[in-house]
Amino acid sequence: MKYSPLITKILALGAALLLSPTSYASQPLAAEAGTTNEAAKRPVIYQVFTRVFSNQNTHNQPWGTVEQNGSGKFNDINDAALASIADLGVTHIWYTGILHHASVTDHSALGLKLDDPDVVKGRAGSPYAIRDYYNVNPDLAVNPAERLAEFTALVKRSQRHGLKVIIDLVPNHVARDYHSYSQPEGVKDFGENDDKTKAYAIDNNFYYATEKPFEVPLWRDDYQVLGGESHPAADGKFTEVPAKWTGNGSRNARPDMNDWYETVKLNYGVRLDGSYDFPSLPEHLRQASWQQHYAFWQGKKIPDTWVKFNQIAQYWLALGVDGFRFDVAELVPVEFWSYLNSSIKHSQSDAFLLAEVYQPELFRDYLQLGKMDYLYNKVDLYDSLKAVIRAEAKPDTLVETIERNLDIDAAMVNFLENHDEQRIAHPDFAGSAEKALPAMTVSATVGNGPVMLYFAQEVGEAALKDAGFGKASRTTIFDYWGLESMQGWINEGQFDGAGLSAKQQSLRSQYQQLLKASQHPALQGHYQDLHSTNLQQDNYDPQVFSFARWHGDARAVVLANFTDSSKTISVKLPASLIKTWQLAPGRYALKNLLSTQMQSQAQLTVGAGKAKISLTLPSYGSQILIMPAAQ
């Protein structure tokens, strides 16, 4: 769920819900790298916005219906598609927009109630306004009545290609008109047993603005529901008595149009004054195992919403998914995550758990106490890299950003695009996909954690056209739409890239080289900044960023040129690194992992206690140079 432009407002609204009863000191998480070349494989995540990914319809009418603009299907993601994704170097595939969410499309033939367009964003709807947690989006199935079977077939198909499957869970909120038609026997709907006369009760699933009915937001002059198209239900009304709190924490019966008005906030046992109606985690559990966290919660009184959400997670694990990406995890108390994640691990110990957390001061709480495996590295590395790409900051700002989270770097997921962020090639970001290649090299090699790619990033998708709800620069998540860039790769189901331009094919090849190179053992261990120590050298350039990586006797130097001109430079290695790497005197031609050729121009000279690398970096060029073995 995107909320960067509104983050100050939202966090202010939800501040009481985020406060933890204990102040936790930061403690390191990452273990020291070993002394051999046996390094763990880095997860490489490929995010697929499923509705758009495989849509081959080229009509693309703004606010268009599914009949006009089409929708990608589970079955479209065939063996050829999955083989091409795996060949890119991907290990995990994150299918976004899977769960049944509110939309304006009529699925009454399935016995499903129509959604009200006054509380739906776009025509296809937000994938983060879930209306039934126990089924999938009917738009994504060739036979909507068999949609769940088509999805589970996709899960198995993906796994046959070595891809672990991640889906979204959205614990903070659900669609305004949530109702499950598919829940297992004995499972109660959210809100089914709520006492609506109370603004808060521990076993209520929602918060209520008691005695006040919900009112549709007042729209700005430049916005009309469905783009102004006439629709019998688009009447500026939606019946909800009493009004529920809105997903971002607004308690107003009439939320602002910039609030998450299409969603309602779930109650996790945080009272109206911000105090907690559940046990606090003792400090000793900070470094405890998931097994100890699981044991802690046994026999304790917990809010009903916790139980319901664990039922949801267990349901999807039983259907074969390998893990979850948790939307706006920081808007839900860390104690709940301890309970949920330890329960998930109890069922599936290798489940992949990734959280969207934007407040760096909460990172270690959600990892150590919330038992997350991974967190977004958005408000830190992504923001810093974007500023460097746009020439709003110098590469030396990256040094502090990287070192700030070295203790948890193995848990941070690095990326340059996702469904919330602008496309690199859009003029509002960089205007050119190639400008981001040095940043992508840094993102994929600087830490020990996963790296993530958003579909069509590798072919330079620019998101230039407005699709309906919202303005272009991000690929729409609210509308039915197709991407010409992806259609060139799909090539009528062959997924061979035959419809791409030579430039797009070259870009994809560079991404493939980088993602595969990111698995080199040298890039899975220690990190040392080289940029700061070389800034005062005459033959270095401040627009080049450099650092060293090593694991046992596998050693590498990474260099990235953030400018549109070639740079001929020398990079000196500090004496401590020469000693650690045991570099013998001599001259060495270094292999660049981002090229199929030995780079004879990249020379390492060692002698008299000094070592330097001399080379030329092309514009926006990067090299991952492998050092000689210790003598």
Short mmCIF file of C-alpha atoms in Angstrom, two decimals, residues 107-557:
data_model
loop_
_atom_site.label_atom_id
_atom_site.label_comp_id
_atom_site.label_asym_id
_atom_site.label_seq_id
_atom_site.Cartn_x
_atom_site.Cartn_y
_atom_site.Cartn_z
CA HIS A 107 -19.21 -10.96 -10.79
CA SER A 108 -22.80 -11.55 -9.69
CA ALA A 109 -22.92 -14.68 -11.87
CA LEU A 110 -20.66 -16.23 -9.23
CA GLY A 111 -23.10 -15.27 -6.50
CA LEU A 112 -20.91 -12.33 -5.44
CA LYS A 113 -22.34 -9.01 -4.30
CA LEU A 114 -21.52 -5.99 -6.45
CA ASP A 115 -19.01 -3.53 -5.00
CA ASP A 116 -19.96 0.14 -4.72
CA PRO A 117 -17.76 2.35 -6.97
CA ASP A 118 -17.92 5.14 -4.37
CA VAL A 119 -15.59 3.04 -2.18
CA VAL A 120 -13.45 1.46 -4.89
CA LYS A 121 -10.29 3.03 -6.31
CA GLY A 122 -10.21 2.70 -10.09
CA ARG A 123 -12.38 0.23 -11.94
CA ALA A 124 -10.33 -2.90 -11.26
CA GLY A 125 -9.83 -1.84 -7.64
CA SER A 126 -6.95 -1.67 -5.20
CA PRO A 127 -5.29 -5.05 -4.56
CA TYR A 128 -4.94 -3.91 -0.93
CA ALA A 129 -8.68 -3.58 -0.34
CA ILE A 130 -9.33 -7.27 0.29
CA ARG A 131 -13.00 -8.30 0.29
CA ASP A 132 -12.54 -12.07 0.76
CA TYR A 133 -9.38 -13.48 2.31
CA TYR A 134 -10.29 -17.05 1.40
CA ASN A 135 -10.38 -16.74 -2.38
CA VAL A 136 -8.64 -15.09 -5.31
CA ASN A 137 -9.52 -12.37 -7.80
CA PRO A 138 -12.08 -13.67 -10.35
CA ASP A 139 -10.56 -11.44 -13.07
CA LEU A 140 -7.43 -13.60 -13.03
CA ALA A 141 -9.12 -16.87 -13.93
CA VAL A 142 -10.12 -18.23 -17.32
CA ASN A 143 -12.99 -19.93 -15.49
CA PRO A 144 -13.82 -17.67 -12.53
CA ALA A 145 -15.80 -20.42 -10.81
CA GLU A 146 -12.55 -22.44 -10.68
CA ARG A 147 -10.30 -19.51 -9.84
CA LEU A 148 -8.77 -21.03 -6.72
CA ALA A 149 -7.84 -24.21 -8.60
CA GLU A 150 -6.24 -22.13 -11.37
CA PHE A 151 -4.18 -20.25 -8.79
CA THR A 152 -2.99 -23.36 -6.94
CA ALA A 153 -1.99 -24.81 -10.32
CA LEU A 154 0.11 -21.67 -10.90
CA VAL A 155 1.74 -22.13 -7.50
CA LYS A 156 2.74 -25.70 -8.36
CA ARG A 157 3.87 -24.68 -11.85
CA SER A 158 6.07 -21.92 -10.39
CA GLN A 159 7.60 -24.26 -7.85
CA ARG A 160 8.45 -26.81 -10.58
CA HIS A 161 10.63 -24.10 -12.08
CA GLY A 162 12.45 -23.60 -8.79
CA LEU A 163 10.53 -20.45 -7.88
CA LYS A 164 9.20 -20.07 -4.35
CA VAL A 165 5.83 -18.31 -4.28
CA ILE A 166 5.05 -15.23 -2.15
CA ILE A 167 1.66 -13.53 -1.90
CA ASP A 168 0.49 -10.40 -0.08
CA LEU A 169 -1.28 -10.39 3.25
CA VAL A 170 -2.71 -7.09 4.48
CA PRO A 171 -3.23 -7.33 8.25
CA ASN A 172 -3.88 -3.64 8.87
CA HIS A 173 -7.12 -3.27 6.91
CA VAL A 174 -9.74 -4.85 4.65
CA ALA A 175 -12.15 -3.55 2.03
CA ARG A 176 -14.93 -1.28 3.24
CA ASP A 177 -17.49 -3.95 2.32
CA TYR A 178 -15.55 -7.06 3.39
CA HIS A 179 -17.47 -10.32 3.24
CA SER A 180 -16.09 -13.80 2.66
CA TYR A 181 -18.06 -16.22 0.53
CA SER A 182 -15.36 -18.88 0.73
CA GLN A 183 -14.26 -19.15 4.34
CA PRO A 184 -13.79 -22.66 5.74
CA GLU A 185 -16.46 -24.12 7.99
CA GLY A 186 -16.22 -22.76 11.52
CA VAL A 187 -14.36 -19.58 10.52
CA LYS A 188 -16.19 -16.34 11.35
CA ASP A 189 -16.10 -13.23 9.15
CA PHE A 190 -14.36 -10.09 10.33
CA GLY A 191 -16.92 -8.06 12.26
CA GLU A 192 -19.51 -10.83 12.35
CA ASN A 193 -19.70 -10.83 16.16
CA ASP A 194 -18.69 -7.20 16.81
CA ASP A 195 -20.51 -5.10 19.39
CA LYS A 196 -21.07 -2.02 17.23
CA THR A 197 -22.26 0.06 20.17
CA LYS A 198 -18.64 0.27 21.35
CA ALA A 199 -15.91 2.23 19.64
CA TYR A 200 -13.46 -0.38 20.92
CA ALA A 201 -13.68 -3.84 22.46
CA ILE A 202 -10.89 -6.41 22.58
CA ASP A 203 -12.80 -8.95 20.50
CA ASN A 204 -14.27 -6.46 18.05
CA ASN A 205 -12.52 -6.76 14.69
CA PHE A 206 -13.18 -3.13 13.78
CA TYR A 207 -13.19 0.29 15.43
CA TYR A 208 -16.41 2.27 15.22
CA ALA A 209 -17.40 5.92 15.12
CA THR A 210 -20.47 5.08 17.21
CA GLU A 211 -23.82 6.68 16.33
CA LYS A 212 -22.38 8.15 13.13
CA PRO A 213 -23.04 6.76 9.64
CA PHE A 214 -20.24 6.61 7.06
CA GLU A 215 -20.14 9.35 4.45
CA VAL A 216 -18.32 9.20 1.12
CA PRO A 217 -15.38 11.65 0.94
CA LEU A 218 -15.79 15.05 -0.65
CA TRP A 219 -13.98 14.78 -3.96
CA ARG A 220 -11.68 17.42 -5.40
CA ASP A 221 -12.87 19.19 -8.55
CA ASP A 222 -10.36 17.25 -10.66
CA TYR A 223 -11.62 13.82 -9.55
CA GLN A 224 -14.75 11.92 -10.51
CA VAL A 225 -15.66 8.35 -9.62
CA LEU A 226 -15.08 6.12 -12.69
CA GLY A 227 -13.79 9.16 -14.52
CA GLY A 228 -17.28 10.64 -14.59
CA GLU A 229 -18.95 7.68 -16.28
CA SER A 230 -22.57 7.17 -15.31
CA HIS A 231 -23.09 4.17 -13.03
CA PRO A 232 -26.23 3.35 -11.04
CA ALA A 233 -24.27 2.85 -7.79
CA ALA A 234 -22.01 5.90 -8.20
CA ASP A 235 -24.37 8.13 -6.26
CA GLY A 236 -22.05 9.53 -3.57
CA LYS A 237 -23.49 7.18 -0.96
CA PHE A 238 -22.40 4.01 0.81
CA THR A 239 -24.34 2.49 3.68
CA GLU A 240 -22.24 1.73 6.77
CA VAL A 241 -23.82 2.27 10.18
CA PRO A 242 -22.04 3.00 12.39
CA ALA A 243 -19.02 4.17 10.41
CA LYS A 244 -15.82 2.21 10.84
CA TRP A 245 -12.38 3.76 11.18
CA THR A 246 -10.57 4.09 7.87
CA GLY A 247 -7.56 1.92 7.06
CA ASN A 248 -4.89 4.57 7.67
CA GLY A 249 -6.31 5.31 11.12
CA SER A 250 -8.72 8.16 10.38
CA ARG A 251 -11.53 8.11 12.96
CA ASN A 252 -13.76 10.43 10.93
CA ALA A 253 -17.11 9.13 9.72
CA ARG A 254 -16.34 11.02 6.52
CA PRO A 255 -12.67 10.37 5.67
CA ASP A 256 -10.68 12.69 3.44
CA MET A 257 -10.28 11.59 -0.16
CA ASN A 258 -6.53 11.27 0.49
CA ASP A 259 -7.21 8.77 3.27
CA TRP A 260 -7.48 5.07 2.47
CA TYR A 261 -11.24 5.58 2.32
CA GLU A 262 -11.85 2.30 0.46
CA THR A 263 -10.59 0.31 3.48
CA VAL A 264 -11.39 -0.10 7.17
CA LYS A 265 -8.85 -0.60 9.94
CA LEU A 266 -8.69 -3.86 11.83
CA ASN A 267 -8.50 -3.86 15.62
CA TYR A 268 -5.47 -5.66 17.09
CA GLY A 269 -6.20 -4.88 20.72
CA VAL A 270 -4.91 -1.32 20.82
CA ARG A 271 -7.26 0.73 22.99
CA LEU A 272 -8.47 4.20 22.01
CA ASP A 273 -5.78 5.84 24.17
CA GLY A 274 -3.01 3.79 22.52
CA SER A 275 -2.50 1.38 25.43
CA TYR A 276 -2.40 -2.36 24.77
CA ASP A 277 -5.00 -4.99 25.63
CA PHE A 278 -2.55 -7.90 25.29
CA PRO A 279 0.72 -9.02 26.92
CA SER A 280 3.93 -7.11 26.19
CA LEU A 281 6.97 -8.98 24.97
CA PRO A 282 9.73 -9.36 27.57
CA GLU A 283 13.12 -8.00 26.52
CA HIS A 284 14.81 -11.40 26.63
CA LEU A 285 12.75 -12.49 23.61
CA ARG A 286 14.62 -9.99 21.44
CA GLN A 287 17.27 -12.57 20.66
CA ALA A 288 15.02 -15.60 21.10
CA SER A 289 14.05 -18.17 18.47
CA TRP A 290 10.66 -18.37 16.83
CA GLN A 291 10.09 -21.50 18.91
CA GLN A 292 10.47 -19.44 22.11
CA HIS A 293 8.12 -16.80 20.75
CA TYR A 294 5.59 -19.48 19.86
CA ALA A 295 5.79 -20.91 23.38
CA PHE A 296 5.36 -17.45 24.91
CA TRP A 297 1.90 -16.99 23.35
CA GLN A 298 0.49 -20.36 24.31
CA GLY A 299 -2.41 -20.02 26.79
CA LYS A 300 -2.45 -16.21 26.71
CA LYS A 301 -5.55 -14.12 26.08
CA ILE A 302 -5.19 -12.45 22.68
CA PRO A 303 -7.55 -10.33 20.56
CA ASP A 304 -9.94 -12.10 18.22
CA THR A 305 -8.42 -10.42 15.14
CA TRP A 306 -5.09 -12.14 15.89
CA VAL A 307 -6.77 -15.53 15.77
CA LYS A 308 -8.63 -14.76 12.56
CA PHE A 309 -5.51 -13.56 10.81
CA ASN A 310 -3.56 -16.63 11.83
CA GLN A 311 -6.37 -18.73 10.33
CA ILE A 312 -5.93 -16.81 7.07
CA ALA A 313 -2.15 -17.33 6.99
CA GLN A 314 -2.49 -21.04 7.76
CA TYR A 315 -5.09 -21.40 4.99
CA TRP A 316 -2.70 -20.09 2.33
CA LEU A 317 0.23 -22.11 3.63
CA ALA A 318 -1.93 -25.21 3.32
CA LEU A 319 -2.65 -24.25 -0.31
CA GLY A 320 1.07 -24.34 -1.03
CA VAL A 321 2.41 -20.77 -0.91
CA ASP A 322 5.95 -20.40 0.39
CA GLY A 323 5.62 -17.09 2.21
CA PHE A 324 4.11 -13.66 2.50
CA ARG A 325 4.80 -10.01 1.92
CA PHE A 326 3.06 -8.09 4.72
CA ASP A 327 1.59 -4.72 3.74
CA VAL A 328 2.24 -1.70 6.02
CA ALA A 329 3.39 -3.98 8.82
CA GLU A 330 4.39 -1.06 11.04
CA LEU A 331 0.73 -0.06 11.49
CA VAL A 332 0.13 -3.28 13.42
CA PRO A 333 1.74 -3.88 16.88
CA VAL A 334 5.00 -5.82 16.92
CA GLU A 335 3.54 -8.24 19.49
CA PHE A 336 1.03 -9.45 16.92
CA TRP A 337 3.86 -10.20 14.53
CA SER A 338 5.64 -12.23 17.19
CA TYR A 339 2.46 -14.28 17.56
CA LEU A 340 1.67 -14.62 13.85
CA ASN A 341 5.16 -15.23 12.52
CA SER A 342 6.04 -17.78 15.15
CA SER A 343 2.75 -19.55 14.35
CA ILE A 344 3.62 -19.51 10.65
CA LYS A 345 7.12 -20.88 11.35
CA HIS A 346 5.59 -23.55 13.59
CA SER A 347 3.62 -24.75 10.55
CA GLN A 348 6.29 -24.10 7.90
CA SER A 349 9.71 -23.34 9.31
CA ASP A 350 11.18 -22.14 6.00
CA ALA A 351 8.30 -19.75 5.21
CA PHE A 352 9.54 -16.48 3.66
CA LEU A 353 8.33 -13.44 5.66
CA LEU A 354 8.86 -9.96 4.21
CA ALA A 355 7.47 -6.78 5.78
CA GLU A 356 6.86 -3.28 4.47
CA VAL A 357 8.27 -1.04 7.23
CA TYR A 358 9.21 2.56 6.46
CA GLN A 359 10.47 3.79 9.85
CA PRO A 360 14.16 2.91 10.37
CA GLU A 361 13.84 3.27 14.15
CA LEU A 362 11.45 0.29 14.06
CA PHE A 363 13.55 -1.98 11.83
CA ARG A 364 15.18 -3.96 14.62
CA ASP A 365 11.96 -4.31 16.60
CA TYR A 366 10.16 -5.89 13.67
CA LEU A 367 13.08 -8.21 12.94
CA GLN A 368 14.08 -9.21 16.45
CA LEU A 369 10.75 -9.04 18.26
CA GLY A 370 8.34 -9.38 15.35
CA LYS A 371 10.33 -12.30 13.90
CA MET A 372 10.29 -10.99 10.34
CA ASP A 373 12.84 -12.53 8.00
CA TYR A 374 13.18 -9.45 5.82
CA LEU A 375 12.22 -5.77 5.59
CA TYR A 376 11.97 -3.28 2.74
CA ASN A 377 15.13 -1.20 2.39
CA LYS A 378 13.07 1.73 1.12
CA VAL A 379 13.50 4.56 3.62
CA ASP A 380 17.27 4.30 3.50
CA LEU A 381 18.96 2.68 0.51
CA TYR A 382 16.21 3.12 -2.10
CA ASP A 383 15.70 6.79 -1.22
CA SER A 384 19.45 7.44 -1.22
CA LEU A 385 20.02 5.70 -4.55
CA LYS A 386 17.12 7.54 -6.16
CA ALA A 387 18.62 10.87 -5.11
CA VAL A 388 22.00 9.89 -6.60
CA ILE A 389 20.41 8.69 -9.87
CA ARG A 390 18.60 12.02 -10.15
CA ALA A 391 21.82 13.95 -9.36
CA GLU A 392 20.18 15.38 -6.26
CA ALA A 393 22.90 13.87 -4.05
CA LYS A 394 26.46 12.66 -4.48
CA PRO A 395 27.48 9.01 -4.21
CA ASP A 396 29.31 9.71 -0.94
CA THR A 397 25.89 9.97 0.76
CA LEU A 398 25.55 6.24 0.19
CA VAL A 399 28.40 5.46 2.60
CA GLU A 400 26.50 6.48 5.72
CA THR A 401 23.25 4.95 4.44
CA ILE A 402 24.91 1.56 3.93
CA GLU A 403 26.87 1.54 7.18
CA ARG A 404 23.83 2.55 9.23
CA ASN A 405 22.25 -0.86 8.71
CA LEU A 406 25.26 -3.15 8.40
CA ASP A 407 24.19 -5.09 11.49
CA ILE A 408 20.91 -6.08 9.77
CA ASP A 409 21.91 -5.91 6.10
CA ALA A 410 21.19 -9.62 5.56
CA ALA A 411 17.56 -8.89 6.42
CA MET A 412 17.11 -5.88 4.14
CA VAL A 413 15.51 -6.28 0.69
CA ASN A 414 17.09 -3.88 -1.82
CA PHE A 415 15.16 -2.64 -4.87
CA LEU A 416 14.71 0.27 -7.26
CA GLU A 417 11.13 -0.38 -8.34
CA ASN A 418 7.96 -1.93 -6.95
CA HIS A 419 4.23 -1.28 -7.36
CA ASP A 420 4.40 1.76 -5.08
CA GLU A 421 7.37 3.49 -6.69
CA GLN A 422 7.83 5.42 -9.90
CA ARG A 423 9.20 3.65 -12.92
CA ILE A 424 12.87 4.52 -13.40
CA ALA A 425 12.38 5.35 -17.09
CA HIS A 426 9.56 7.81 -16.40
CA PRO A 427 10.65 11.48 -16.73
CA ASP A 428 9.58 12.16 -13.14
CA PHE A 429 12.25 9.69 -11.96
CA ALA A 430 15.24 9.36 -14.30
CA GLY A 431 13.78 9.41 -17.79
CA SER A 432 16.04 6.55 -18.84
CA ALA A 433 16.27 2.96 -17.64
CA GLU A 434 20.03 2.93 -18.29
CA LYS A 435 20.64 5.67 -15.72
CA ALA A 436 19.68 3.27 -12.97
CA LEU A 437 22.10 0.48 -13.92
CA PRO A 438 24.91 1.63 -11.59
CA ALA A 439 22.40 2.00 -8.74
CA MET A 440 21.02 -1.46 -9.47
CA THR A 441 24.56 -2.84 -9.28
CA VAL A 442 24.98 -1.29 -5.84
CA SER A 443 21.53 -2.48 -4.77
CA ALA A 444 22.24 -6.07 -5.84
CA THR A 445 25.75 -6.39 -4.41
CA VAL A 446 26.21 -4.15 -1.39
CA GLY A 447 24.42 -6.25 1.22
CA ASN A 448 23.88 -9.88 2.10
CA GLY A 449 20.10 -9.74 1.81
CA PRO A 450 17.67 -10.26 -1.07
CA VAL A 451 17.41 -8.11 -4.15
CA MET A 452 14.06 -7.40 -5.80
CA LEU A 453 12.97 -6.60 -9.34
CA TYR A 454 9.54 -5.33 -10.43
CA PHE A 455 8.16 -6.89 -13.60
CA ALA A 456 9.05 -4.96 -16.79
CA GLN A 457 11.83 -3.07 -14.98
CA GLU A 458 14.28 -5.25 -16.88
CA VAL A 459 12.88 -4.06 -20.23
CA GLY A 460 12.69 -0.37 -19.33
CA GLU A 461 8.94 0.13 -18.78
CA ALA A 462 8.27 3.87 -18.40
CA ALA A 463 4.55 4.03 -17.37
CA LEU A 464 3.89 7.06 -19.57
CA LYS A 465 0.09 6.90 -19.93
CA ASP A 466 -2.70 7.61 -17.44
CA ALA A 467 -4.80 4.48 -16.99
CA GLY A 468 -7.62 5.97 -14.93
CA PHE A 469 -7.25 6.32 -11.17
CA GLY A 470 -4.17 8.42 -10.45
CA LYS A 471 -1.49 9.87 -12.69
CA ALA A 472 1.12 8.02 -14.69
CA SER A 473 4.71 7.37 -13.53
CA ARG A 474 3.79 4.17 -11.70
CA THR A 475 2.27 1.20 -13.46
CA THR A 476 -1.39 1.27 -12.46
CA ILE A 477 -2.56 -1.11 -9.76
CA PHE A 478 -6.15 0.19 -9.89
CA ASP A 479 -7.12 -0.30 -13.54
CA TYR A 480 -7.31 -2.87 -16.31
CA TRP A 481 -4.23 -2.25 -18.45
CA GLY A 482 -1.59 -3.84 -20.64
CA LEU A 483 2.10 -2.97 -21.03
CA GLU A 484 3.59 -2.80 -24.52
CA SER A 485 7.02 -3.55 -23.07
CA MET A 486 5.82 -6.79 -21.47
CA GLN A 487 3.83 -7.72 -24.56
CA GLY A 488 7.07 -7.51 -26.53
CA TRP A 489 8.59 -10.03 -24.14
CA ILE A 490 5.48 -12.24 -24.04
CA ASN A 491 5.40 -12.56 -27.85
CA GLU A 492 2.01 -14.31 -27.94
CA GLY A 493 2.85 -16.66 -25.09
CA GLN A 494 6.36 -17.62 -26.20
CA PHE A 495 8.03 -15.37 -23.60
CA ASP A 496 11.15 -15.16 -25.75
CA GLY A 497 11.48 -11.40 -26.10
CA ALA A 498 11.17 -11.49 -29.88
CA GLY A 499 9.00 -8.37 -29.81
CA LEU A 500 11.50 -6.29 -27.85
CA SER A 501 13.78 -3.70 -29.37
CA ALA A 502 17.53 -4.33 -29.44
CA LYS A 503 17.89 -1.77 -26.66
CA GLN A 504 15.36 -3.56 -24.47
CA GLN A 505 16.99 -6.93 -25.11
CA SER A 506 20.37 -5.49 -24.13
CA LEU A 507 18.91 -4.02 -20.93
CA ARG A 508 17.35 -7.34 -19.96
CA SER A 509 20.65 -9.11 -20.65
CA GLN A 510 22.44 -6.68 -18.32
CA TYR A 511 19.91 -7.35 -15.55
CA GLN A 512 20.36 -11.08 -16.06
CA GLN A 513 24.14 -10.80 -15.79
CA LEU A 514 23.87 -8.70 -12.65
CA LEU A 515 21.35 -10.91 -10.86
CA LYS A 516 23.40 -14.02 -11.55
CA ALA A 517 26.62 -12.27 -10.56
CA SER A 518 25.01 -11.25 -7.26
CA GLN A 519 25.21 -14.91 -6.18
CA HIS A 520 29.03 -14.93 -6.25
CA PRO A 521 30.40 -16.02 -2.84
CA ALA A 522 32.50 -12.86 -2.55
CA LEU A 523 29.29 -10.80 -2.45
CA GLN A 524 27.80 -12.70 0.50
CA GLY A 525 30.14 -11.73 3.30
CA HIS A 526 32.09 -8.71 4.56
CA TYR A 527 31.77 -5.16 3.27
CA GLN A 528 34.29 -2.31 3.30
CA ASP A 529 33.86 1.18 1.93
CA LEU A 530 36.51 2.19 -0.63
CA HIS A 531 34.80 5.36 -1.82
CA SER A 532 35.61 7.53 1.22
CA THR A 533 39.25 6.45 1.35
CA ASN A 534 39.75 7.32 -2.33
CA LEU A 535 37.98 10.69 -2.52
CA GLN A 536 41.21 12.58 -1.90
CA GLN A 537 43.14 10.62 -4.53
CA ASP A 538 44.01 12.49 -7.74
CA ASN A 539 43.04 9.63 -10.03
CA TYR A 540 39.64 8.91 -8.53
CA ASP A 541 36.25 10.49 -9.37
CA PRO A 542 33.61 11.43 -6.77
CA GLN A 543 30.82 10.32 -9.14
CA VAL A 544 32.14 6.76 -9.04
CA PHE A 545 31.12 4.64 -6.06
CA SER A 546 33.35 1.79 -4.90
CA PHE A 547 33.44 -0.83 -2.16
CA ALA A 548 35.00 -4.20 -1.37
CA ARG A 549 33.25 -7.49 -0.57
CA TRP A 550 34.69 -10.80 0.56
CA HIS A 551 33.78 -14.16 1.99
CA GLY A 552 36.66 -16.45 2.90
CA ASP A 553 39.14 -16.34 0.03
CA ALA A 554 36.59 -15.04 -2.51
CA ARG A 555 37.19 -11.29 -2.88
CA ALA A 556 35.67 -8.59 -5.11
CA VAL A 557 35.73 -4.86 -5.72
#
